[in-house]
mmCIF file of N, CA and C in Angstrom:
data_model
loop_
_atom_site.group_PDB
_atom_site.id
_atom_site.type_symbol
_atom_site.label_atom_id
_atom_site.label_comp_id
_atom_site.label_asym_id
_atom_site.label_seq_id
_atom_site.Cartn_x
_atom_site.Cartn_y
_atom_site.Cartn_z
ATOM 1 N N MET A 1 24.460 -13.626 -4.829
ATOM 2 C CA MET A 1 23.693 -14.521 -5.663
ATOM 3 C C MET A 1 22.800 -15.380 -4.766
ATOM 4 N N ALA A 2 21.557 -15.582 -5.189
ATOM 5 C CA ALA A 2 20.611 -16.389 -4.417
ATOM 6 C C ALA A 2 20.976 -17.868 -4.505
ATOM 7 N N ALA A 3 20.716 -18.564 -3.423
ATOM 8 C CA ALA A 3 20.980 -20.005 -3.399
ATOM 9 C C ALA A 3 19.980 -20.724 -4.300
ATOM 10 N N LYS A 4 20.442 -21.763 -4.942
ATOM 11 C CA LYS A 4 19.580 -22.547 -5.821
ATOM 12 C C LYS A 4 18.721 -23.481 -4.971
ATOM 13 N N ASN A 5 17.435 -23.519 -5.269
ATOM 14 C CA ASN A 5 16.508 -24.381 -4.545
ATOM 15 C C ASN A 5 16.269 -25.637 -5.386
ATOM 16 N N ASP A 6 16.855 -26.749 -4.962
ATOM 17 C CA ASP A 6 16.721 -28.013 -5.692
ATOM 18 C C ASP A 6 15.631 -28.914 -5.118
ATOM 19 N N GLU A 7 14.850 -28.404 -4.183
ATOM 20 C CA GLU A 7 13.826 -29.230 -3.545
ATOM 21 C C GLU A 7 12.782 -29.682 -4.573
ATOM 22 N N ARG A 8 12.327 -30.906 -4.412
ATOM 23 C CA ARG A 8 11.312 -31.492 -5.291
ATOM 24 C C ARG A 8 10.215 -32.087 -4.408
ATOM 25 N N LEU A 9 8.993 -31.611 -4.591
ATOM 26 C CA LEU A 9 7.869 -32.084 -3.788
ATOM 27 C C LEU A 9 6.856 -32.790 -4.682
ATOM 28 N N PRO A 10 6.474 -34.013 -4.317
ATOM 29 C CA PRO A 10 5.465 -34.706 -5.112
ATOM 30 C C PRO A 10 4.105 -34.024 -4.983
ATOM 31 N N ILE A 11 3.361 -34.030 -6.081
ATOM 32 C CA ILE A 11 1.998 -33.505 -6.101
ATOM 33 C C ILE A 11 1.078 -34.678 -6.420
ATOM 34 N N ARG A 12 0.111 -34.900 -5.524
ATOM 35 C CA ARG A 12 -0.825 -36.010 -5.707
ATOM 36 C C ARG A 12 -2.251 -35.481 -5.856
ATOM 37 N N TRP A 13 -2.991 -36.151 -6.697
ATOM 38 C CA TRP A 13 -4.405 -35.843 -6.909
ATOM 39 C C TRP A 13 -5.153 -37.158 -6.846
ATOM 40 N N ARG A 14 -6.175 -37.206 -6.018
ATOM 41 C CA ARG A 14 -6.939 -38.443 -5.815
ATOM 42 C C ARG A 14 -6.027 -39.605 -5.409
ATOM 43 N N GLY A 15 -5.004 -39.287 -4.618
ATOM 44 C CA GLY A 15 -4.120 -40.313 -4.075
ATOM 45 C C GLY A 15 -3.029 -40.803 -5.002
ATOM 46 N N GLN A 16 -2.951 -40.257 -6.210
ATOM 47 C CA GLN A 16 -1.931 -40.700 -7.156
ATOM 48 C C GLN A 16 -1.075 -39.523 -7.604
ATOM 49 N N GLN A 17 0.211 -39.773 -7.771
ATOM 50 C CA GLN A 17 1.122 -38.695 -8.147
ATOM 51 C C GLN A 17 0.866 -38.255 -9.581
ATOM 52 N N VAL A 18 0.689 -36.938 -9.750
ATOM 53 C CA VAL A 18 0.471 -36.366 -11.078
ATOM 54 C C VAL A 18 1.634 -35.498 -11.529
ATOM 55 N N GLY A 19 2.576 -35.250 -10.623
ATOM 56 C CA GLY A 19 3.724 -34.443 -10.995
ATOM 57 C C GLY A 19 4.589 -34.107 -9.806
ATOM 58 N N VAL A 20 5.559 -33.217 -10.079
ATOM 59 C CA VAL A 20 6.509 -32.784 -9.059
ATOM 60 C C VAL A 20 6.617 -31.268 -9.112
ATOM 61 N N LEU A 21 6.591 -30.642 -7.941
ATOM 62 C CA LEU A 21 6.858 -29.213 -7.802
ATOM 63 C C LEU A 21 8.356 -29.070 -7.603
ATOM 64 N N VAL A 22 9.006 -28.332 -8.498
ATOM 65 C CA VAL A 22 10.461 -28.204 -8.484
ATOM 66 C C VAL A 22 10.848 -26.796 -8.039
ATOM 67 N N GLY A 23 11.754 -26.719 -7.061
ATOM 68 C CA GLY A 23 12.224 -25.419 -6.580
ATOM 69 C C GLY A 23 11.106 -24.575 -6.012
ATOM 70 N N PRO A 24 10.310 -25.130 -5.084
ATOM 71 C CA PRO A 24 9.147 -24.396 -4.574
ATOM 72 C C PRO A 24 9.523 -23.089 -3.881
ATOM 73 N N ARG A 25 8.659 -22.096 -4.078
ATOM 74 C CA ARG A 25 8.793 -20.800 -3.421
ATOM 75 C C ARG A 25 7.465 -20.492 -2.734
ATOM 76 N N VAL A 26 7.536 -19.826 -1.602
ATOM 77 C CA VAL A 26 6.350 -19.520 -0.807
ATOM 78 C C VAL A 26 6.146 -18.015 -0.770
ATOM 79 N N ASP A 27 4.894 -17.583 -0.905
ATOM 80 C CA ASP A 27 4.524 -16.178 -0.784
ATOM 81 C C ASP A 27 3.166 -16.136 -0.080
ATOM 82 N N MET A 28 3.186 -15.899 1.218
ATOM 83 C CA MET A 28 1.977 -15.900 2.054
ATOM 84 C C MET A 28 1.237 -17.230 1.922
ATOM 85 N N PHE A 29 0.076 -17.223 1.272
ATOM 86 C CA PHE A 29 -0.732 -18.437 1.128
ATOM 87 C C PHE A 29 -0.486 -19.150 -0.196
ATOM 88 N N TRP A 30 0.539 -18.747 -0.921
ATOM 89 C CA TRP A 30 0.820 -19.296 -2.244
ATOM 90 C C TRP A 30 2.093 -20.125 -2.230
ATOM 91 N N LEU A 31 2.082 -21.177 -3.026
ATOM 92 C CA LEU A 31 3.256 -22.009 -3.247
ATOM 93 C C LEU A 31 3.375 -22.136 -4.758
ATOM 94 N N TYR A 32 4.539 -21.836 -5.288
ATOM 95 C CA TYR A 32 4.681 -21.898 -6.737
ATOM 96 C C TYR A 32 6.087 -22.331 -7.111
ATOM 97 N N GLY A 33 6.238 -22.764 -8.340
ATOM 98 C CA GLY A 33 7.540 -23.209 -8.815
ATOM 99 C C GLY A 33 7.419 -23.967 -10.116
ATOM 100 N N GLY A 34 8.487 -24.673 -10.449
ATOM 101 C CA GLY A 34 8.496 -25.460 -11.669
ATOM 102 C C GLY A 34 7.564 -26.654 -11.563
ATOM 103 N N TRP A 35 7.108 -27.112 -12.709
ATOM 104 C CA TRP A 35 6.163 -28.229 -12.777
ATOM 105 C C TRP A 35 6.707 -29.288 -13.723
ATOM 106 N N GLU A 36 6.818 -30.503 -13.211
ATOM 107 C CA GLU A 36 7.190 -31.649 -14.036
ATOM 108 C C GLU A 36 6.065 -32.673 -13.923
ATOM 109 N N PRO A 37 5.276 -32.856 -14.987
ATOM 110 C CA PRO A 37 4.173 -33.812 -14.917
ATOM 111 C C PRO A 37 4.663 -35.251 -14.887
ATOM 112 N N ALA A 38 3.909 -36.102 -14.230
ATOM 113 C CA ALA A 38 4.171 -37.540 -14.247
ATOM 114 C C ALA A 38 3.516 -38.116 -15.500
ATOM 115 N N ALA A 39 3.983 -39.274 -15.925
ATOM 116 C CA ALA A 39 3.379 -39.947 -17.072
ATOM 117 C C ALA A 39 2.209 -40.796 -16.592
ATOM 118 N N GLY A 40 1.199 -40.919 -17.433
ATOM 119 C CA GLY A 40 0.114 -41.831 -17.101
ATOM 120 C C GLY A 40 -1.262 -41.242 -17.271
ATOM 121 N N PRO A 41 -2.264 -42.105 -17.213
ATOM 122 C CA PRO A 41 -3.644 -41.680 -17.445
ATOM 123 C C PRO A 41 -4.197 -40.752 -16.362
ATOM 124 N N VAL A 42 -3.741 -40.899 -15.124
ATOM 125 C CA VAL A 42 -4.241 -40.016 -14.056
ATOM 126 C C VAL A 42 -3.791 -38.583 -14.320
ATOM 127 N N THR A 43 -2.558 -38.415 -14.782
ATOM 128 C CA THR A 43 -2.063 -37.075 -15.109
ATOM 129 C C THR A 43 -2.862 -36.489 -16.262
ATOM 130 N N GLU A 44 -3.178 -37.294 -17.258
ATOM 131 C CA GLU A 44 -3.990 -36.822 -18.389
ATOM 132 C C GLU A 44 -5.364 -36.362 -17.903
ATOM 133 N N GLU A 45 -5.967 -37.121 -17.011
ATOM 134 C CA GLU A 45 -7.275 -36.759 -16.449
ATOM 135 C C GLU A 45 -7.164 -35.465 -15.635
ATOM 136 N N PHE A 46 -6.092 -35.338 -14.859
ATOM 137 C CA PHE A 46 -5.819 -34.146 -14.060
ATOM 138 C C PHE A 46 -5.710 -32.909 -14.960
ATOM 139 N N LEU A 47 -4.925 -33.015 -16.025
ATOM 140 C CA LEU A 47 -4.738 -31.889 -16.939
ATOM 141 C C LEU A 47 -6.038 -31.534 -17.658
ATOM 142 N N SER A 48 -6.821 -32.534 -18.018
ATOM 143 C CA SER A 48 -8.116 -32.281 -18.663
ATOM 144 C C SER A 48 -9.064 -31.552 -17.717
ATOM 145 N N ALA A 49 -9.052 -31.928 -16.444
ATOM 146 C CA ALA A 49 -9.908 -31.269 -15.453
ATOM 147 C C ALA A 49 -9.501 -29.810 -15.271
ATOM 148 N N ILE A 50 -8.204 -29.542 -15.297
ATOM 149 C CA ILE A 50 -7.735 -28.156 -15.186
ATOM 150 C C ILE A 50 -8.195 -27.357 -16.402
ATOM 151 N N GLU A 51 -8.032 -27.924 -17.592
ATOM 152 C CA GLU A 51 -8.461 -27.241 -18.816
ATOM 153 C C GLU A 51 -9.960 -26.959 -18.796
ATOM 154 N N ALA A 52 -10.733 -27.834 -18.163
ATOM 155 C CA ALA A 52 -12.183 -27.652 -18.064
ATOM 156 C C ALA A 52 -12.563 -26.589 -17.034
ATOM 157 N N GLY A 53 -11.576 -26.111 -16.269
ATOM 158 C CA GLY A 53 -11.840 -25.073 -15.279
ATOM 159 C C GLY A 53 -12.253 -25.591 -13.917
ATOM 160 N N ASP A 54 -12.095 -26.880 -13.688
ATOM 161 C CA ASP A 54 -12.440 -27.452 -12.385
ATOM 162 C C ASP A 54 -11.476 -26.965 -11.305
ATOM 163 N N GLU A 55 -11.999 -26.757 -10.092
ATOM 164 C CA GLU A 55 -11.141 -26.409 -8.958
ATOM 165 C C GLU A 55 -10.620 -27.714 -8.365
ATOM 166 N N LEU A 56 -9.329 -27.925 -8.462
ATOM 167 C CA LEU A 56 -8.732 -29.180 -8.030
ATOM 168 C C LEU A 56 -7.935 -29.008 -6.747
ATOM 169 N N VAL A 57 -8.145 -29.926 -5.819
ATOM 170 C CA VAL A 57 -7.379 -29.956 -4.576
ATOM 171 C C VAL A 57 -6.328 -31.044 -4.721
ATOM 172 N N VAL A 58 -5.077 -30.675 -4.452
ATOM 173 C CA VAL A 58 -3.970 -31.619 -4.530
ATOM 174 C C VAL A 58 -3.297 -31.715 -3.172
ATOM 175 N N THR A 59 -2.507 -32.755 -2.999
ATOM 176 C CA THR A 59 -1.698 -32.937 -1.801
ATOM 177 C C THR A 59 -0.250 -32.732 -2.209
ATOM 178 N N VAL A 60 0.449 -31.870 -1.473
ATOM 179 C CA VAL A 60 1.832 -31.538 -1.804
ATOM 180 C C VAL A 60 2.746 -32.003 -0.683
ATOM 181 N N GLY A 61 3.812 -32.708 -1.047
ATOM 182 C CA GLY A 61 4.822 -33.129 -0.085
ATOM 183 C C GLY A 61 4.613 -34.536 0.420
ATOM 184 N N ASP A 62 5.652 -35.029 1.116
ATOM 185 C CA ASP A 62 5.632 -36.380 1.676
ATOM 186 C C ASP A 62 5.593 -36.363 3.200
ATOM 187 N N ALA A 63 6.602 -35.751 3.814
ATOM 188 C CA ALA A 63 6.747 -35.805 5.273
ATOM 189 C C ALA A 63 5.576 -35.131 5.993
ATOM 190 N N ASN A 64 5.241 -33.927 5.593
ATOM 191 C CA ASN A 64 4.124 -33.172 6.168
ATOM 192 C C ASN A 64 3.249 -32.676 5.025
ATOM 193 N N PRO A 65 2.463 -33.551 4.416
ATOM 194 C CA PRO A 65 1.691 -33.150 3.243
ATOM 195 C C PRO A 65 0.655 -32.081 3.563
ATOM 196 N N VAL A 66 0.438 -31.209 2.589
ATOM 197 C CA VAL A 66 -0.504 -30.103 2.718
ATOM 198 C C VAL A 66 -1.464 -30.167 1.532
ATOM 199 N N HIS A 67 -2.739 -29.913 1.804
ATOM 200 C CA HIS A 67 -3.742 -29.867 0.734
ATOM 201 C C HIS A 67 -3.818 -28.433 0.226
ATOM 202 N N MET A 68 -3.765 -28.282 -1.102
ATOM 203 C CA MET A 68 -3.800 -26.962 -1.720
ATOM 204 C C MET A 68 -4.669 -27.015 -2.967
ATOM 205 N N VAL A 69 -5.105 -25.835 -3.415
ATOM 206 C CA VAL A 69 -5.916 -25.717 -4.619
ATOM 207 C C VAL A 69 -5.016 -25.271 -5.767
ATOM 208 N N VAL A 70 -5.171 -25.906 -6.916
ATOM 209 C CA VAL A 70 -4.407 -25.506 -8.096
ATOM 210 C C VAL A 70 -4.988 -24.189 -8.597
ATOM 211 N N ALA A 71 -4.170 -23.127 -8.575
ATOM 212 C CA ALA A 71 -4.614 -21.812 -9.013
ATOM 213 C C ALA A 71 -4.254 -21.566 -10.472
ATOM 214 N N ALA A 72 -3.108 -22.074 -10.900
ATOM 215 C CA ALA A 72 -2.665 -21.890 -12.281
ATOM 216 C C ALA A 72 -1.672 -22.984 -12.629
ATOM 217 N N LEU A 73 -1.731 -23.402 -13.870
ATOM 218 C CA LEU A 73 -0.793 -24.402 -14.367
ATOM 219 C C LEU A 73 -0.580 -24.138 -15.839
ATOM 220 N N ASP A 74 0.663 -23.892 -16.193
ATOM 221 C CA ASP A 74 0.992 -23.795 -17.605
ATOM 222 C C ASP A 74 2.276 -24.573 -17.818
ATOM 223 N N GLU A 75 2.735 -24.602 -19.007
ATOM 224 C CA GLU A 75 3.897 -25.414 -19.317
ATOM 225 C C GLU A 75 5.088 -25.040 -18.439
ATOM 226 N N GLY A 76 5.473 -25.960 -17.581
ATOM 227 C CA GLY A 76 6.661 -25.772 -16.762
ATOM 228 C C GLY A 76 6.484 -24.971 -15.488
ATOM 229 N N HIS A 77 5.259 -24.529 -15.153
ATOM 230 C CA HIS A 77 5.049 -23.689 -13.967
ATOM 231 C C HIS A 77 3.697 -24.027 -13.336
ATOM 232 N N ILE A 78 3.674 -24.066 -11.999
ATOM 233 C CA ILE A 78 2.424 -24.317 -11.276
ATOM 234 C C ILE A 78 2.316 -23.347 -10.106
ATOM 235 N N GLU A 79 1.085 -22.912 -9.824
ATOM 236 C CA GLU A 79 0.796 -22.065 -8.668
ATOM 237 C C GLU A 79 -0.300 -22.744 -7.856
ATOM 238 N N LEU A 80 -0.057 -22.840 -6.553
ATOM 239 C CA LEU A 80 -0.992 -23.503 -5.649
ATOM 240 C C LEU A 80 -1.371 -22.542 -4.535
ATOM 241 N N LYS A 81 -2.640 -22.555 -4.152
ATOM 242 C CA LYS A 81 -3.117 -21.676 -3.080
ATOM 243 C C LYS A 81 -3.503 -22.513 -1.873
ATOM 244 N N ASN A 82 -2.996 -22.103 -0.714
ATOM 245 C CA ASN A 82 -3.327 -22.779 0.535
ATOM 246 C C ASN A 82 -4.674 -22.268 1.027
ATOM 247 N N GLN A 83 -5.542 -23.189 1.385
ATOM 248 C CA GLN A 83 -6.802 -22.843 2.028
ATOM 249 C C GLN A 83 -6.796 -23.569 3.366
ATOM 250 N N PRO A 84 -6.562 -22.834 4.459
ATOM 251 C CA PRO A 84 -6.415 -23.470 5.770
ATOM 252 C C PRO A 84 -7.524 -24.454 6.116
ATOM 253 N N SER A 85 -8.735 -24.227 5.654
ATOM 254 C CA SER A 85 -9.838 -25.136 5.981
ATOM 255 C C SER A 85 -9.609 -26.542 5.426
ATOM 256 N N LEU A 86 -8.776 -26.678 4.407
ATOM 257 C CA LEU A 86 -8.478 -27.994 3.831
ATOM 258 C C LEU A 86 -7.524 -28.798 4.704
ATOM 259 N N ASN A 87 -6.819 -28.132 5.607
ATOM 260 C CA ASN A 87 -5.760 -28.781 6.380
ATOM 261 C C ASN A 87 -6.062 -28.867 7.867
ATOM 262 N N GLN A 88 -7.324 -28.804 8.243
ATOM 263 C CA GLN A 88 -7.685 -28.878 9.660
ATOM 264 C C GLN A 88 -7.984 -30.291 10.066
#
């Protein structure tokens, strides 16, 4: 049986937390897992921008934060793509 991944990484957009990545998994340049949105107007603006099709760059993590692009977001799931040029 696979070990349960209980890790929770904050996701920030424009310097403010918009949610949490739960049980993150890595696949090459992709990071994906469960999505728990934060409450508040910044999260509402973030979700509206995604619905509008905007390419959004978020910061993931606390200790060693990484900038990633939101590739997909639906109820309870998020996919993020690493673009090395964002982290130089």
